[in-house]
């Protein structure tokens, strides 16, 4: 073992689809995994007794500032019925007030909570660009930089998915509460994105940028085509809210005669770097279109149940081999393993069946848990453009967390059913060490 190398020796390491004992994880000086070696070959390894090590969780969809309204929208408003749309007005009320310093502080709090619960990288869908009154800051990326600084101060990686937002909707009057988001033309958006790209891509891989047209509602087709072409030329991660609410689908059909996924598909805008966030209200044909293009879906079940959005048809996506990543979205809860289990649990409630996302005749009893865990790790890493992320193997980023094997929530697990214990039953307080880029942050 090289002097510059660091190593850790837990009781168990989750690698290559199973837990192995008697091996240490060795990290090189650049923050990548050098190898997994016999414990005897790593005499200086930090011993993590009573703990199991797993690859860091990747949160593919976050709006960090929404952490501030947690617990503050759970009452009946003046409206006859509350919905996503009435919640959105409450969320806007907070979004319109925050100063750059406050955005830094709230984001830092959200990212800290993520880090302490095993999240080592986040895709931040960032749409606050301007001052509260809509006037421009001298640096059009001032708030993006505040959010990136917050993530890096906590020590997690961040893909800043810079949002394009042009309008309130098709034939919808401008909403004064959206003035902080709006960049009317694709030229303005791309100029600002370029400025961000020029400075954000740090050599240590702790921050990078991607392109995020907000939704078909907020970005008209011509604009959308321009910025997607730009993202594709540069192979940047591309994220977009798609079919979160039935009203969004209806408005899209009214404007274009096609559903959001059909529009994206027929205009040739879907690709392997595209992530459709939510993608709840879709037809089997839309699932096929997403599968054909290689695009992924990001589900945010804890937020989706909170907002009354509906259930992501994860069974259809799994059957079509559309990779699903997970996001904490509104931050009502920050617990990515809860999102992983909800992906399955919502379908159980809907179908009054169990193990909906498991394949028939699967011999391994942890296959379902492994697939859900992949959503929280490998699929998330792919979605946000974290190369090689989400697994513990040589060359991958040295991002991991450990769990206390004696924690009440998983005590008594055997190596064979440990992953199912973790995915279905772990309390997030059982998470112990968190390491990102070879650096211990918890
Ligand atoms: Zn969102």
Coordinates of N, CA and C in Angstrom, one line a residue, residues 314-416:
X314 N -43.4 2.4 -11.6 CA -42.1 1.9 -11.7 C -42.1 0.5 -12.3
X315 N -43.2 -0.3 -12.1 CA -43.3 -1.6 -12.7 C -43.1 -1.6 -14.2
X316 N -43.8 -0.6 -14.8 CA -43.7 -0.5 -16.3 C -42.3 -0.1 -16.7
X317 N -41.7 0.8 -15.9 CA -40.3 1.3 -16.2 C -39.3 0.1 -16.0
X318 N -39.5 -0.6 -14.9 CA -38.6 -1.7 -14.7 C -38.7 -2.8 -15.8
X319 N -39.9 -3.1 -16.2 CA -40.1 -4.1 -17.3 C -39.5 -3.6 -18.6
X320 N -39.5 -2.3 -18.8 CA -38.9 -1.8 -20.1 C -37.4 -1.4 -20.0
X321 N -36.8 -1.7 -18.8 CA -35.4 -1.4 -18.6 C -35.1 0.1 -18.7
X322 N -36.1 0.9 -18.2 CA -35.8 2.3 -18.1 C -35.2 2.5 -16.7
X323 N -33.9 3.0 -16.6 CA -33.3 3.2 -15.2 C -34.1 4.3 -14.4
X324 N -34.4 3.9 -13.2 CA -35.0 4.9 -12.3 C -34.0 5.4 -11.2
X325 N -33.8 6.7 -11.1 CA -33.0 7.2 -10.0 C -34.0 7.9 -9.1
X326 N -33.5 8.3 -7.9 CA -34.4 8.8 -6.9 C -33.9 10.2 -6.4
X327 N -35.0 11.0 -6.0 CA -34.7 12.4 -5.5 C -35.4 12.7 -4.3
X328 N -34.9 13.6 -3.5 CA -35.6 14.1 -2.3 C -36.4 15.3 -2.6
X329 N -36.3 15.9 -3.7 CA -37.1 16.9 -4.3 C -37.5 18.0 -3.3
X330 N -38.7 18.0 -2.7 CA -39.1 19.1 -1.8 C -38.5 19.1 -0.5
X331 N -37.7 18.0 -0.1 CA -37.1 17.9 1.2 C -38.0 17.7 2.3
X332 N -39.3 17.3 2.0 CA -40.2 17.1 3.1 C -39.6 16.0 4.0
X333 N -38.9 15.0 3.4 CA -38.1 14.1 4.2 C -36.8 14.0 3.4
X334 N -35.7 13.9 4.1 CA -34.4 13.6 3.4 C -34.0 12.2 3.9
X335 N -34.3 11.2 3.1 CA -34.0 9.8 3.5 C -34.2 9.0 2.2
X336 N -33.1 8.9 1.4 CA -33.2 8.3 0.1 C -33.6 6.8 0.1
X337 N -33.3 6.1 1.2 CA -33.7 4.7 1.3 C -35.2 4.6 1.5
X338 N -35.8 5.7 2.1 CA -37.2 5.7 2.2 C -37.8 5.9 0.8
X339 N -37.2 6.7 0.0 CA -37.6 6.9 -1.4 C -37.5 5.5 -2.1
X340 N -36.5 4.8 -1.9 CA -36.3 3.5 -2.5 C -37.4 2.5 -2.2
X341 N -37.7 2.5 -0.9 CA -38.7 1.5 -0.5 C -40.1 2.0 -0.9
X342 N -40.4 3.3 -0.9 CA -41.7 3.8 -1.4 C -41.9 3.5 -2.8
X343 N -40.9 3.4 -3.6 CA -41.1 3.1 -5.0 C -41.8 1.8 -5.1
X344 N -41.5 0.8 -4.3 CA -42.1 -0.5 -4.3 C -43.5 -0.4 -3.5
X345 N -43.4 0.2 -2.3 CA -44.6 0.2 -1.4 C -45.8 0.9 -2.1
X346 N -45.6 2.0 -2.8 CA -46.8 2.6 -3.4 C -47.5 1.7 -4.4
X347 N -46.7 0.9 -5.1 CA -47.3 -0.1 -6.0 C -48.0 -1.2 -5.2
X348 N -47.5 -1.6 -4.1 CA -48.1 -2.6 -3.3 C -49.5 -2.2 -2.9
X349 N -49.6 -0.9 -2.5 CA -50.9 -0.3 -2.0 C -51.9 -0.2 -3.2
X350 N -51.3 0.2 -4.4 CA -52.1 0.4 -5.5 C -52.7 -1.0 -6.1
X351 N -51.8 -2.0 -6.0 CA -52.2 -3.3 -6.7 C -52.6 -4.4 -5.7
X352 N -52.6 -4.0 -4.4 CA -52.8 -5.0 -3.3 C -52.0 -6.3 -3.6
X353 N -50.7 -6.1 -3.9 CA -49.8 -7.3 -4.1 C -48.5 -7.0 -3.4
X354 N -47.7 -8.0 -3.2 CA -46.3 -7.8 -2.7 C -45.2 -8.0 -3.7
X355 N -44.1 -7.5 -3.5 CA -42.9 -7.7 -4.3 C -43.2 -7.5 -5.8
X356 N -43.8 -6.3 -6.0 CA -44.3 -6.0 -7.4 C -43.1 -5.8 -8.3
X357 N -42.0 -5.2 -7.8 CA -40.9 -4.9 -8.7 C -39.9 -6.0 -8.8
X358 N -40.1 -7.2 -8.1 CA -39.2 -8.3 -8.2 C -39.6 -9.1 -9.5
X359 N -38.6 -9.7 -10.0 CA -38.8 -10.5 -11.2 C -39.3 -11.9 -10.8
X360 N -40.0 -12.6 -11.7 CA -40.5 -13.9 -11.4 C -39.3 -14.9 -11.4
X361 N -39.4 -15.9 -10.6 CA -38.3 -17.0 -10.6 C -36.9 -16.5 -10.3
X362 N -36.9 -15.4 -9.5 CA -35.5 -14.9 -9.1 C -35.0 -15.8 -8.0
X363 N -33.8 -16.2 -8.1 CA -33.3 -17.1 -7.0 C -32.8 -16.3 -5.8
X364 N -32.2 -15.2 -6.1 CA -31.6 -14.5 -4.9 C -32.8 -13.7 -4.2
X365 N -32.7 -13.9 -2.8 CA -33.8 -13.3 -2.0 C -33.5 -11.8 -1.8
X366 N -32.3 -11.3 -2.2 CA -32.1 -9.9 -2.1 C -32.1 -9.2 -3.4
X367 N -32.6 -9.9 -4.4 CA -32.6 -9.2 -5.8 C -33.5 -8.0 -5.8
X368 N -34.6 -8.0 -5.2 CA -35.5 -6.8 -5.2 C -34.8 -5.6 -4.5
X369 N -34.2 -5.9 -3.3 CA -33.5 -4.9 -2.6 C -32.3 -4.4 -3.4
X370 N -31.7 -5.2 -4.1 CA -30.5 -4.8 -4.9 C -30.9 -3.9 -6.0
X371 N -32.1 -4.2 -6.6 CA -32.5 -3.3 -7.6 C -33.0 -2.0 -7.1
X372 N -33.6 -1.9 -6.0 CA -34.0 -0.6 -5.4 C -32.8 0.2 -5.0
X373 N -31.8 -0.6 -4.4 CA -30.5 0.1 -4.0 C -29.8 0.7 -5.2
X374 N -29.9 0.0 -6.3 CA -29.3 0.5 -7.6 C -29.9 1.9 -8.0
X375 N -31.2 2.0 -7.7 CA -31.9 3.2 -8.0 C -31.3 4.4 -7.2
X376 N -30.9 4.1 -6.0 CA -30.4 5.1 -5.0 C -28.9 5.3 -5.2
X377 N -28.3 4.6 -6.1 CA -26.8 4.7 -6.2 C -26.4 4.8 -7.7
X378 N -26.3 3.7 -8.4 CA -25.7 3.6 -9.7 C -26.6 4.5 -10.7
X379 N -27.9 4.3 -10.6 CA -28.8 5.0 -11.6 C -28.7 6.5 -11.3
X380 N -28.6 6.9 -10.1 CA -28.5 8.3 -9.7 C -27.2 8.9 -10.3
X381 N -26.1 8.1 -10.1 CA -24.8 8.6 -10.6 C -24.9 8.8 -12.1
X382 N -25.5 7.9 -12.8 CA -25.6 8.0 -14.3 C -26.4 9.2 -14.6
X383 N -27.5 9.4 -13.9 CA -28.4 10.5 -14.2 C -27.8 11.9 -14.0
X384 N -26.9 12.1 -13.0 CA -26.4 13.4 -12.8 C -25.0 13.5 -13.4
X385 N -24.5 12.5 -14.1 CA -23.2 12.6 -14.7 C -22.0 12.4 -13.8
X386 N -22.2 11.6 -12.8 CA -21.1 11.2 -11.9 C -20.4 9.9 -12.4
X387 N -19.3 10.1 -13.1 CA -18.8 8.9 -13.8 C -18.3 7.8 -12.9
X388 N -18.7 6.6 -13.1 CA -18.3 5.5 -12.3 C -18.9 5.5 -10.9
X389 N -19.8 6.4 -10.6 CA -20.3 6.5 -9.2 C -21.3 5.5 -8.9
X390 N -21.6 5.3 -7.6 CA -22.6 4.4 -7.1 C -22.2 3.0 -6.9
X391 N -20.9 2.7 -7.0 CA -20.4 1.4 -6.7 C -19.0 1.4 -6.1
X392 N -18.7 0.4 -5.3 CA -17.4 0.3 -4.7 C -16.6 -0.7 -5.5
X393 N -15.8 -0.1 -6.4 CA -14.9 -0.9 -7.3 C -13.7 -0.1 -7.7
X394 N -12.6 -0.7 -8.1 CA -11.4 0.1 -8.4 C -11.7 1.1 -9.5
X395 N -11.2 2.4 -9.3 CA -11.4 3.4 -10.3 C -12.6 4.3 -10.0
X396 N -13.6 3.8 -9.2 CA -14.8 4.6 -8.9 C -14.4 5.6 -7.8
X397 N -15.2 6.7 -7.8 CA -15.0 7.7 -6.7 C -15.1 7.0 -5.3
X398 N -14.2 7.4 -4.4 CA -14.2 6.9 -3.1 C -15.3 7.6 -2.2
X399 N -16.6 7.3 -2.5 CA -17.7 7.8 -1.9 C -18.5 6.7 -1.2
X400 N -18.6 6.7 0.1 CA -19.3 5.6 0.8 C -19.9 6.1 2.1
X401 N -20.8 5.2 2.7 CA -21.2 5.4 4.0 C -21.2 4.0 4.7
X402 N -21.2 4.1 6.1 CA -21.3 2.8 6.8 C -22.6 2.8 7.6
X403 N -23.1 1.6 8.0 CA -24.2 1.5 8.9 C -23.7 0.7 10.1
X404 N -24.4 1.0 11.3 CA -24.1 0.3 12.5 C -24.9 -1.0 12.5
X405 N -24.2 -2.1 12.4 CA -24.8 -3.4 12.3 C -25.6 -3.8 13.6
X406 N -25.4 -3.0 14.7 CA -26.1 -3.3 15.9 C -27.3 -2.4 16.1
X407 N -27.5 -1.5 15.2 CA -28.6 -0.6 15.3 C -29.9 -1.4 15.4
X408 N -30.9 -1.0 16.2 CA -32.1 -1.7 16.4 C -32.8 -2.0 15.1
X409 N -32.8 -1.1 14.2 CA -33.6 -1.3 13.0 C -33.1 -2.4 12.1
X410 N -31.8 -2.8 12.2 CA -31.3 -3.9 11.4 C -30.6 -5.0 12.2
X411 N -30.7 -4.9 13.5 CA -30.0 -5.9 14.3 C -30.5 -7.3 14.0
X412 N -29.6 -8.3 13.9 CA -30.0 -9.7 13.6 C -30.0 -10.0 12.2
X413 N -29.6 -9.1 11.3 CA -29.5 -9.4 9.9 C -28.3 -10.3 9.6
X414 N -28.4 -11.2 8.6 CA -27.3 -12.0 8.2 C -26.7 -11.3 6.9
X415 N -25.5 -11.6 6.5 CA -25.0 -11.0 5.3 C -25.9 -11.2 4.1
X416 N -26.6 -12.3 4.1 CA -27.5 -12.6 2.9 C -28.7 -11.7 2.9

